[in-house]
mmCIF file of C-alpha atoms and ligand atoms in Angstrom:
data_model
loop_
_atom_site.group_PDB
_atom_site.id
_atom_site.type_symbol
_atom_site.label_atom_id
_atom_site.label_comp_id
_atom_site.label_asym_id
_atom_site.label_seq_id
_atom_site.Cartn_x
_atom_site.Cartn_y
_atom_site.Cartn_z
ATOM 1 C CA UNK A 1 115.719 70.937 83.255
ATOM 2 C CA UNK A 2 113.505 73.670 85.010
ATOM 3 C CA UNK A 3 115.683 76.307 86.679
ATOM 4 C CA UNK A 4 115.592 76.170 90.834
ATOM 5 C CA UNK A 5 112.986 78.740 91.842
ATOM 6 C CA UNK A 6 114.668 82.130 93.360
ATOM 7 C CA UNK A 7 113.277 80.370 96.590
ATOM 8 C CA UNK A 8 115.035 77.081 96.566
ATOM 9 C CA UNK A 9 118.260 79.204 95.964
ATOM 10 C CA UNK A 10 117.886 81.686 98.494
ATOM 11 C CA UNK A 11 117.235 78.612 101.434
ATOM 12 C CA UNK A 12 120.460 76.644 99.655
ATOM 13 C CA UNK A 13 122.408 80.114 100.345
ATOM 14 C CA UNK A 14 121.441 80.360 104.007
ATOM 15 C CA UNK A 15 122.680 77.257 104.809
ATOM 16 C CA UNK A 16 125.528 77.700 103.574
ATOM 17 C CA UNK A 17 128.425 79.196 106.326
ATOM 18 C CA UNK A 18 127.941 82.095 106.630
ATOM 19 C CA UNK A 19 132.097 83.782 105.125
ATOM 20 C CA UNK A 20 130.406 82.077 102.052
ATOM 21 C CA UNK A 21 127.025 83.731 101.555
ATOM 22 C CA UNK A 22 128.026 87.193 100.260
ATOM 23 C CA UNK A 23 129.963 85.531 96.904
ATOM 24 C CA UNK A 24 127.207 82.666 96.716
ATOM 25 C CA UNK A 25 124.280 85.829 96.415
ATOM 26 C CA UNK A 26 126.086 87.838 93.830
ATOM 27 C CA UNK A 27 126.021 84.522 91.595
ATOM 28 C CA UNK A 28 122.932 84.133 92.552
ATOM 29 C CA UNK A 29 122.165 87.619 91.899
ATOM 30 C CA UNK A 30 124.179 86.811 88.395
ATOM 31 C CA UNK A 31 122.002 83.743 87.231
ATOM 32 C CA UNK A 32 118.631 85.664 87.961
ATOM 33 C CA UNK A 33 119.049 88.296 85.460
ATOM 34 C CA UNK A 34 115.692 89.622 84.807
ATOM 35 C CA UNK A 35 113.206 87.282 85.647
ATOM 36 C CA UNK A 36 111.340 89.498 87.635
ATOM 37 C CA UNK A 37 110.545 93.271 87.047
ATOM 38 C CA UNK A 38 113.222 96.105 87.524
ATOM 39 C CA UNK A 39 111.909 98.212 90.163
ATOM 40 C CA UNK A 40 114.702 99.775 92.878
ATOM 41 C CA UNK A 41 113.786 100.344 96.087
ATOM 42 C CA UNK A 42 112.397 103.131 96.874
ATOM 43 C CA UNK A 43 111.581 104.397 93.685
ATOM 44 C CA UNK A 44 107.853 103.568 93.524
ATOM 45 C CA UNK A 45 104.690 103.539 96.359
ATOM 46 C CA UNK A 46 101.499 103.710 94.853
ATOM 47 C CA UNK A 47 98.812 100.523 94.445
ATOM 48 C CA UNK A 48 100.239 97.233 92.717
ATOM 49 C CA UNK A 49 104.187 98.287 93.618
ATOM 50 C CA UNK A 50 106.762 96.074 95.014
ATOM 51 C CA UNK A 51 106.580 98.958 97.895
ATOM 52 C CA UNK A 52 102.934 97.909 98.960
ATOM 53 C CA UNK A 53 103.192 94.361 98.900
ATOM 54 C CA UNK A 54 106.579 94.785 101.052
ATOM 55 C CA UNK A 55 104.807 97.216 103.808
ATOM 56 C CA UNK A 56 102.277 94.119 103.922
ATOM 57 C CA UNK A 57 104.740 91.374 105.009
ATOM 58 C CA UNK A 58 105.019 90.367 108.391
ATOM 59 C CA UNK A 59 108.055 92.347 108.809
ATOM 60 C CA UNK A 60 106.736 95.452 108.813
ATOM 61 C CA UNK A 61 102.794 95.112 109.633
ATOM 62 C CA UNK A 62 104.181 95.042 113.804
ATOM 63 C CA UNK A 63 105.862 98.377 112.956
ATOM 64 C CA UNK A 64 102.596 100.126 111.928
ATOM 65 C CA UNK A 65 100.359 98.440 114.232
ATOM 66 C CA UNK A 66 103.003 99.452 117.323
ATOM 67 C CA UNK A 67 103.050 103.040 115.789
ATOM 68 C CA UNK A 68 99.224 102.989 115.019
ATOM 69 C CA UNK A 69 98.419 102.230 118.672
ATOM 70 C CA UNK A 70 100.686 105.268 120.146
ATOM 71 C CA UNK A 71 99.337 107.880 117.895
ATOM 72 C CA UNK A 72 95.513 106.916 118.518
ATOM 73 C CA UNK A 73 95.106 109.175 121.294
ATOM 74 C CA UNK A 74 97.194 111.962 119.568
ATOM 75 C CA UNK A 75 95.253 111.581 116.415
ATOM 76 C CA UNK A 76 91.764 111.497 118.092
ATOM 77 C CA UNK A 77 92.113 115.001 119.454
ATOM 78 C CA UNK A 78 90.934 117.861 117.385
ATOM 79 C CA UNK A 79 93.540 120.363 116.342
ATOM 80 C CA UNK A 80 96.412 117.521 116.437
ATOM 81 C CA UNK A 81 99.647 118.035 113.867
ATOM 82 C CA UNK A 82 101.750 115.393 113.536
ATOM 83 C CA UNK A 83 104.658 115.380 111.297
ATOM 84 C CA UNK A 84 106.002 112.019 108.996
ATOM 85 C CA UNK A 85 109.186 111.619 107.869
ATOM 86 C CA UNK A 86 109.516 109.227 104.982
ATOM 87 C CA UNK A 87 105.679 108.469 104.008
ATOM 88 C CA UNK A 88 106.267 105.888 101.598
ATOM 89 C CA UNK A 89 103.042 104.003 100.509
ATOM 90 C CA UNK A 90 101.153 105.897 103.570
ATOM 91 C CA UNK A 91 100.316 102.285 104.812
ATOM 92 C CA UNK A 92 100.300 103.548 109.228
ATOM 93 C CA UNK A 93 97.722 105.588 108.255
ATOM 94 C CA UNK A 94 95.555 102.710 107.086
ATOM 95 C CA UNK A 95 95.008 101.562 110.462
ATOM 96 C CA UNK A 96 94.172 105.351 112.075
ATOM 97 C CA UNK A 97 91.738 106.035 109.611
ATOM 98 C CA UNK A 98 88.644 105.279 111.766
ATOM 99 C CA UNK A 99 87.622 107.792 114.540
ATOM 100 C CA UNK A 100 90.153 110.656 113.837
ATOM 101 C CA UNK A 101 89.679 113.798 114.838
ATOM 102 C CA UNK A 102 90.365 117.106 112.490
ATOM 103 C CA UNK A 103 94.399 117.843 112.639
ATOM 104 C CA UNK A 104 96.957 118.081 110.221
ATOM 105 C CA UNK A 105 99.424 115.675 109.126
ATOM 106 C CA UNK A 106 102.835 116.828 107.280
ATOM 107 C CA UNK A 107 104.806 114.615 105.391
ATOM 108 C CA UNK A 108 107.946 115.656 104.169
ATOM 109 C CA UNK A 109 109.503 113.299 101.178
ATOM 110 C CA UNK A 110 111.585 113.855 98.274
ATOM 111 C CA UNK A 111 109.690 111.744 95.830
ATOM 112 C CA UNK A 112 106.731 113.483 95.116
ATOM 113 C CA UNK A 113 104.447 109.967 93.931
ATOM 114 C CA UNK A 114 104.126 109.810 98.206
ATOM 115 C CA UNK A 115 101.934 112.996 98.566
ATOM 116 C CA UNK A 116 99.259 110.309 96.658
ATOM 117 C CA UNK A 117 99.820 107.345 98.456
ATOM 118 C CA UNK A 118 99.204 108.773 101.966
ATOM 119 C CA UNK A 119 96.215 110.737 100.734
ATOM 120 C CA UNK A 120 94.323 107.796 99.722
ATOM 121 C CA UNK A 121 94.854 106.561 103.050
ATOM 122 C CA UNK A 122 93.468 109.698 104.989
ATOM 123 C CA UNK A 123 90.035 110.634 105.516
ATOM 124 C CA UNK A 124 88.458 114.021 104.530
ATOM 125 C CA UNK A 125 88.826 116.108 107.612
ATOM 126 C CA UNK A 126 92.825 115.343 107.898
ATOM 127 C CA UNK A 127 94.655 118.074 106.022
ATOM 128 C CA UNK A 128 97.903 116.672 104.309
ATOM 129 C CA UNK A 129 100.754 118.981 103.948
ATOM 130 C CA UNK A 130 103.469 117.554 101.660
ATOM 131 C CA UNK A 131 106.847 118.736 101.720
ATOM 132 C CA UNK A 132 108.458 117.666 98.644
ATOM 133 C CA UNK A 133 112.354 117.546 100.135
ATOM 134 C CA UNK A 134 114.643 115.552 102.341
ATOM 135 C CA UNK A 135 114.362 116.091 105.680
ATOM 136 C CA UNK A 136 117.545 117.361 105.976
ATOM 137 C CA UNK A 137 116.964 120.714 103.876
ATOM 138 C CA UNK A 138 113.675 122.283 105.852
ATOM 139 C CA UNK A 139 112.283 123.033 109.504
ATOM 140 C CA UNK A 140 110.086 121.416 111.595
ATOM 141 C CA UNK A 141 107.167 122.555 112.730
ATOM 142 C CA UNK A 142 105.404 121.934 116.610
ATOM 143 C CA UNK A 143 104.155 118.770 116.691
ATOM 144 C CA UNK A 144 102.144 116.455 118.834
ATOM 145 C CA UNK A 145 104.087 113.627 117.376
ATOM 146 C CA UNK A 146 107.216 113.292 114.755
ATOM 147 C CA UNK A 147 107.426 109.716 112.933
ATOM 148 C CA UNK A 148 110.741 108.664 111.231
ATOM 149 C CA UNK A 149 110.387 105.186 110.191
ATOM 150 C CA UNK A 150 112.659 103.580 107.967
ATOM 151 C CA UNK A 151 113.718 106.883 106.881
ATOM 152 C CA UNK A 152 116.646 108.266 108.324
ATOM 153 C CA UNK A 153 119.340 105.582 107.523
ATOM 154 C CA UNK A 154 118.964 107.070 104.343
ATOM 155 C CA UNK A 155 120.975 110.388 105.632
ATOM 156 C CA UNK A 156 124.822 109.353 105.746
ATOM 157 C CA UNK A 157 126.586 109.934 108.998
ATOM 158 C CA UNK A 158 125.738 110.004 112.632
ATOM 159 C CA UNK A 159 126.831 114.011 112.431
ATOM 160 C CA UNK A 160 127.769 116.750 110.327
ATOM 161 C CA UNK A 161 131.739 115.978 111.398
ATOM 162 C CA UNK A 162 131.597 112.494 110.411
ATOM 163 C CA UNK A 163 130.318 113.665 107.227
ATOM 164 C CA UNK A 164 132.375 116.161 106.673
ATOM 165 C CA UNK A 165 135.166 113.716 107.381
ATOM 166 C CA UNK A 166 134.235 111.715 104.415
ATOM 167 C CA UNK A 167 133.440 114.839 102.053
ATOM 168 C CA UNK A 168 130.417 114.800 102.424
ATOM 169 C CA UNK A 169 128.518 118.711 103.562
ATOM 170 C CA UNK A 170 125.492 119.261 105.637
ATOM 171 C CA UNK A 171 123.600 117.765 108.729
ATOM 172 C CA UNK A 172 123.820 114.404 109.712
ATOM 173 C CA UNK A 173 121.377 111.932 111.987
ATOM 174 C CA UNK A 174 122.339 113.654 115.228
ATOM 175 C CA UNK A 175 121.034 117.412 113.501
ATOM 176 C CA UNK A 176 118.301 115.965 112.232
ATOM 177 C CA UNK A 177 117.431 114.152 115.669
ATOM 178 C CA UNK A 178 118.088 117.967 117.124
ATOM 179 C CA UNK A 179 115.327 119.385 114.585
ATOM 180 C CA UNK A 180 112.769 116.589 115.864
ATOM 181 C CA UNK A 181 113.656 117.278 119.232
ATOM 182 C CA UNK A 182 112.360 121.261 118.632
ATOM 183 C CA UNK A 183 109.357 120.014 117.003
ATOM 184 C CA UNK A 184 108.055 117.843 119.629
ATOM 185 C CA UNK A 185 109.331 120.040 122.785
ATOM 186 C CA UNK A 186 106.895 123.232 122.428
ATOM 187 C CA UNK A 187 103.713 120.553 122.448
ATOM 188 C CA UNK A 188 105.342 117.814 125.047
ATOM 189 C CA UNK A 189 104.881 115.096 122.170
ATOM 190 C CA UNK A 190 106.905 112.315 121.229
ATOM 191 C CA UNK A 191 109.075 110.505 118.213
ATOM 192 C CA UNK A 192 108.366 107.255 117.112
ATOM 193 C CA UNK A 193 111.783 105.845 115.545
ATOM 194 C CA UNK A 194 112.341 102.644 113.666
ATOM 195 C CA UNK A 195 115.467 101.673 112.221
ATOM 196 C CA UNK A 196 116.750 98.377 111.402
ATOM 197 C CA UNK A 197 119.887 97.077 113.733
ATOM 198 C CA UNK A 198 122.570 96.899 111.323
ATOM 199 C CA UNK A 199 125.374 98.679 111.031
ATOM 200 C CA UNK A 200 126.242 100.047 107.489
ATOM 201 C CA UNK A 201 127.088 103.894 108.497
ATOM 202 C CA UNK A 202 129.688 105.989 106.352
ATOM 203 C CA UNK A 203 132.716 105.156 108.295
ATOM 204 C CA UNK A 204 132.611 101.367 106.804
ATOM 205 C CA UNK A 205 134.262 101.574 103.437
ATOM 206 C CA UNK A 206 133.149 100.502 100.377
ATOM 207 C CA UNK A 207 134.736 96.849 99.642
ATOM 208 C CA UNK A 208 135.288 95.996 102.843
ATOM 209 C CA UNK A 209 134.061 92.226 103.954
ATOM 210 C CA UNK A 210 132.823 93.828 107.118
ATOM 211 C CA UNK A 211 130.221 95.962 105.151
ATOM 212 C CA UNK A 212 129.155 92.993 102.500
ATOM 213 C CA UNK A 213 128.357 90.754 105.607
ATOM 214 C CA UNK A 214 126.367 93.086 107.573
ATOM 215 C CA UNK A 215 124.402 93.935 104.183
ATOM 216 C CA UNK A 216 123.957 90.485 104.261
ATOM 217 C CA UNK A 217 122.947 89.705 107.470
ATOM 218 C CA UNK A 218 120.281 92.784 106.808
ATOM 219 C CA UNK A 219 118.849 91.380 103.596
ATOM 220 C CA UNK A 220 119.500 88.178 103.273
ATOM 221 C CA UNK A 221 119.715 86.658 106.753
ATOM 222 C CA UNK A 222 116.924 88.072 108.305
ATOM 223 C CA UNK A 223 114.784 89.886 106.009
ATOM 224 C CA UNK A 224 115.185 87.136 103.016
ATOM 225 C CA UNK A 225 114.558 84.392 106.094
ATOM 226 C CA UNK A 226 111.466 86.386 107.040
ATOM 227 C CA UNK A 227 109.785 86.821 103.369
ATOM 228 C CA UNK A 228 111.130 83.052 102.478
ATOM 229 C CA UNK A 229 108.929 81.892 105.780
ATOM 230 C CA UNK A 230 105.736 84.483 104.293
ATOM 231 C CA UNK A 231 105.871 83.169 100.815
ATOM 232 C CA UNK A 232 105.878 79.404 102.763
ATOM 233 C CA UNK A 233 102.477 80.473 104.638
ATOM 234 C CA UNK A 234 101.022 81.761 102.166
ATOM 235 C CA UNK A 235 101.116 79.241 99.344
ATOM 236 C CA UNK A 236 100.138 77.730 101.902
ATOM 237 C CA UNK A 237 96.487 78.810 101.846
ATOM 238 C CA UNK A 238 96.145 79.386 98.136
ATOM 239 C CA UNK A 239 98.051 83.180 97.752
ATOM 240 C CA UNK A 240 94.520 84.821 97.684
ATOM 241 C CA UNK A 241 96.306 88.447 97.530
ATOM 242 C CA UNK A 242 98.775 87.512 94.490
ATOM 243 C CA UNK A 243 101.570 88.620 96.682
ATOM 244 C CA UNK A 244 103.744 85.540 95.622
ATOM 245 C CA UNK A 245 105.393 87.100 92.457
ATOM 246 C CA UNK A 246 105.593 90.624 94.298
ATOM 247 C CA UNK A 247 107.444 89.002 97.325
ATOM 248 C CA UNK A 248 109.846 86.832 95.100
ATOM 249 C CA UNK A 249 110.776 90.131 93.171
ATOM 250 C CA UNK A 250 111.258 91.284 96.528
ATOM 251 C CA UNK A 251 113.981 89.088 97.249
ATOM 252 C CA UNK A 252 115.375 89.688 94.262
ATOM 253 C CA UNK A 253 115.290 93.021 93.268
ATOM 254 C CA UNK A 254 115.986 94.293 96.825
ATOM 255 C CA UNK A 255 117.716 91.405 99.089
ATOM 256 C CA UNK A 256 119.788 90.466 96.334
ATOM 257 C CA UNK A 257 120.232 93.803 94.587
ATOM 258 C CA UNK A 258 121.158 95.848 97.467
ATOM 259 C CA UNK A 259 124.126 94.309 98.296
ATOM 260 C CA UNK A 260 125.565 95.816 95.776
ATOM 261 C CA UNK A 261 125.789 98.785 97.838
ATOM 262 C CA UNK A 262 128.981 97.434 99.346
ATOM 263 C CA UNK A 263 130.775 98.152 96.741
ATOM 264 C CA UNK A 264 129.036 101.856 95.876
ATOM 265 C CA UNK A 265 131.582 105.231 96.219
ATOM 266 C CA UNK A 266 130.175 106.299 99.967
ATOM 267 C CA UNK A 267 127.851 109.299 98.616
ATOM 268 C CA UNK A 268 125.876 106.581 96.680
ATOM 269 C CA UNK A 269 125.285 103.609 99.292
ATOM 270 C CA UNK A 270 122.135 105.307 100.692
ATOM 271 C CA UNK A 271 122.044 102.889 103.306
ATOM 272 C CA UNK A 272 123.399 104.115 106.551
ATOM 273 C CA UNK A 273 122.448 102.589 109.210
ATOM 274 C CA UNK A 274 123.020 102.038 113.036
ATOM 275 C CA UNK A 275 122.980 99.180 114.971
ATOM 276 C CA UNK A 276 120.783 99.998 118.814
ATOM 277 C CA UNK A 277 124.138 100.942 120.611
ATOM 278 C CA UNK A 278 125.194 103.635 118.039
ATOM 279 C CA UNK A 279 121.288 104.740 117.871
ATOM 280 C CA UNK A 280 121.058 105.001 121.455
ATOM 281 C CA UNK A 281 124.016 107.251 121.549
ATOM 282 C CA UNK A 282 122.983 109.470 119.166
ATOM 283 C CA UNK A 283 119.423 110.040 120.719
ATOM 284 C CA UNK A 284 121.567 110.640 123.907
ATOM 285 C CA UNK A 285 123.285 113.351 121.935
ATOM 286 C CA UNK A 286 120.142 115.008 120.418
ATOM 287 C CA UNK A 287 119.057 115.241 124.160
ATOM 288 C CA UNK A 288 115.798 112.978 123.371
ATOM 289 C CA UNK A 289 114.974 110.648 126.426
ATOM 290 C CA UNK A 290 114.303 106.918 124.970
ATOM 291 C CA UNK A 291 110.758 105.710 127.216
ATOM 292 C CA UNK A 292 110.373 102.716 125.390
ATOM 293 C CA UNK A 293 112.083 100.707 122.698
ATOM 294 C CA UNK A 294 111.834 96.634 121.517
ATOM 295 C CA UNK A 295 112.164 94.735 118.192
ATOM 296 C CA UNK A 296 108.579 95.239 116.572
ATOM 297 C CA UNK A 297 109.241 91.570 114.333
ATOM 298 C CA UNK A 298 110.512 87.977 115.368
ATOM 299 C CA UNK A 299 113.676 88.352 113.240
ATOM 300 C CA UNK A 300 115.244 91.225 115.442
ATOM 301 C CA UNK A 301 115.832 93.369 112.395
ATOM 302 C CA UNK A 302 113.825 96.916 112.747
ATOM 303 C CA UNK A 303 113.728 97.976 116.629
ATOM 304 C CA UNK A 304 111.395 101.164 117.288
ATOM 305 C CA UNK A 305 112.250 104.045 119.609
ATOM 306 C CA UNK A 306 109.901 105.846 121.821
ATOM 307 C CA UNK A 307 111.657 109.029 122.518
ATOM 308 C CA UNK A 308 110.396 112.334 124.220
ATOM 309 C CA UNK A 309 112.661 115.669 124.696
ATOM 310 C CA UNK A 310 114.771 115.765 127.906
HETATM 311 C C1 LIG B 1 111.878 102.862 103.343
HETATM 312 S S1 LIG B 1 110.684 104.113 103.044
HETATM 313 C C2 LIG B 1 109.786 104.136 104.590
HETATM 314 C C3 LIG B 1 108.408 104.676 104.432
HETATM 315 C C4 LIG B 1 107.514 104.663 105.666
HETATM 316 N N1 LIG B 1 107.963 105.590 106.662
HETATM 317 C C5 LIG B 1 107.437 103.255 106.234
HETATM 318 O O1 LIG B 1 107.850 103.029 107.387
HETATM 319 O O2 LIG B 1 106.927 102.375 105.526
HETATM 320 C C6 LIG B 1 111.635 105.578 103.081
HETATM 321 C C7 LIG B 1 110.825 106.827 102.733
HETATM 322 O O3 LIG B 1 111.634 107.962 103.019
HETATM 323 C C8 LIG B 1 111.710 108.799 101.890
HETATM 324 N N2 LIG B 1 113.019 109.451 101.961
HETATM 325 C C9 LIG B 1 114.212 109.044 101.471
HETATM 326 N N3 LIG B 1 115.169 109.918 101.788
HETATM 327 C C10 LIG B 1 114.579 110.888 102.529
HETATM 328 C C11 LIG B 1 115.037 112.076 103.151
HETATM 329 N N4 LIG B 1 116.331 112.442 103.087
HETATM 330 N N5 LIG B 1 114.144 112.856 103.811
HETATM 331 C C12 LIG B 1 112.841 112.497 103.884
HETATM 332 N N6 LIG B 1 112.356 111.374 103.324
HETATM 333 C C13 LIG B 1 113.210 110.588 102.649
HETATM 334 C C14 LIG B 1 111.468 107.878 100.691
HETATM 335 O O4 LIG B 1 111.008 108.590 99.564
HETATM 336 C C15 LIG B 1 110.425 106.940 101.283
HETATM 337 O O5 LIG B 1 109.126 107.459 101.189
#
């Protein structure tokens, strides 16, 4: 008898109640072994990667686009310098491309296979300046513009104190958010923040139910709803992009395989996110005024923050 597809068993597990869903994914997780191809999250950007066909689902293309349309008039003025945080596969610059101006865009990112991606996406008279380090270990320069999307939940505590309070030394979110706020003050520009709502910050220990479930209702209750409703439409006219097998691995490799982070020491979760109240605060704290700020998919899961300096 034919095995049930990784997308039969991922709609049987969300109808299940929902106490039950964390034990019923880790057998899932269990029975899968490796049908599709090990790649972590994270770990790779460039053209055919699990990466690209993830920044391509309708999860995330609302969170360019919204991003896209707010930096158009920064990016059309000669001289601009805007400064990414987290470049991943480059894909917001695909839709600026057209009609920019001369300026300079700096990415800082630890994984050095980025600086690639985002130049393929830029045209000649952009200059790219890649910083090859976490955010949290260099200074920012004036900016028209700062983007941090999908980026910072990967620091560990809303401060250095809360860090410090698990072991763990140098800056949290709220430094960080203090750095951007420098950067954009001397040119009166802006941040564009998205983060998904969840909360999986430090403080949560590892093993505890609370954590599991709202890893959970992250991967596999609203971002494994959103790519099981994707991979519906687009069978549904014939897959001509072959993203089928890259969104399936998707749902393996990283709805499924990421909740093992519940059960990680602290130091190696690398999730850390906030849910919008605890985000809100923290802007508060880093004295950056929130103008604007909405869900950018229909499942609620990644809200954007358009912040300026107070
Ligand atoms: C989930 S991806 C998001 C990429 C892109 N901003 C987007 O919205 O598609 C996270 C990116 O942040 C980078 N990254 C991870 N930790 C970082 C850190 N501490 N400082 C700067 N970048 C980091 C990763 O290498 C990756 O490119």
């Amino acid at each position: 008898m034919r095995a049930p597809s990784i997308r039969d068993s991922m709609s049987a597990l969300l109808q299940l109640p929902r106490p039950a869903q964390v034990a019923a994914a880790e057998a899932l997780r269990r029975s899968l072994a490796d049908r599709s191809p090990p790649e972590e999250w994270n770990t790779r950007f460039g053209p055919g990667s699990l990466f690209e066909a993830w920044t391509s689902t309708r999860l995330t293309t609302g969170l360019y686009a919204e991003n896209a349309l707010a930096l158009r008039p920064v990016v059309t003025r000669p001289g601009w310098r805007v400064v990414e945080i987290g470049g991943g596969d480059g894909r917001l610059w695909a839709g600026l491309a057209e009609g920019m101006a001369p300026g300079e865009l700096v990415v800082i990112d630890p994984a050095e296979e980025v600086r690639a991606a985002v130049m393929r996406r830029l045209p000649p008279q952009v200059r790219l300046r890649f910083v090859v380090s976490p955010v949290e270990a260099v200074s920012l320069p004036p900016a028209d513009a700062v983007v941090c999307s999908l980026t910072l939940h990967h620091l560990a505590g809303r401060d250095a104190a809360e860090r410090a309070r698990y072991g763990l030394s140098g800056p949290g979110k709220l430094e960080v958010l203090q750095r951007i706020r420098g950067s954009i003050a001397e040119r009166r520009g802006f941040l564009l923040l998205n983060e998904a709502d969840v909360y999986c910050d430090v403080q949560i220990p590892p093993g505890d139910p609370l954590l599991a479930d709202h890893l959970a209702d992250s991967y596999l209750r609203r971002c494994g709803r959103a790519l099981l409703d994707e991979l519906r439409d687009r069978e549904a006219i014939g897959d001509p992009h072959h993203m089928v097998p890259r969104l399936e691995a998707i749902l393996h490799r990283w709805c499924l395989d990421q909740l093992r982070l519940a059960l990680v020491p602290r130091a190696e979760r690398d999730v850390y996110e906030l849910d919008v109240f605890r985000w809100l605060e923290v802007l508060d704290r880093a004295g950056l005024k929130v103008v604007e700020r909405g869900f950018t998919d229909p499942y609620g899961l990644f809200h954007r923050y358009v912040c300026r300096a107070e």
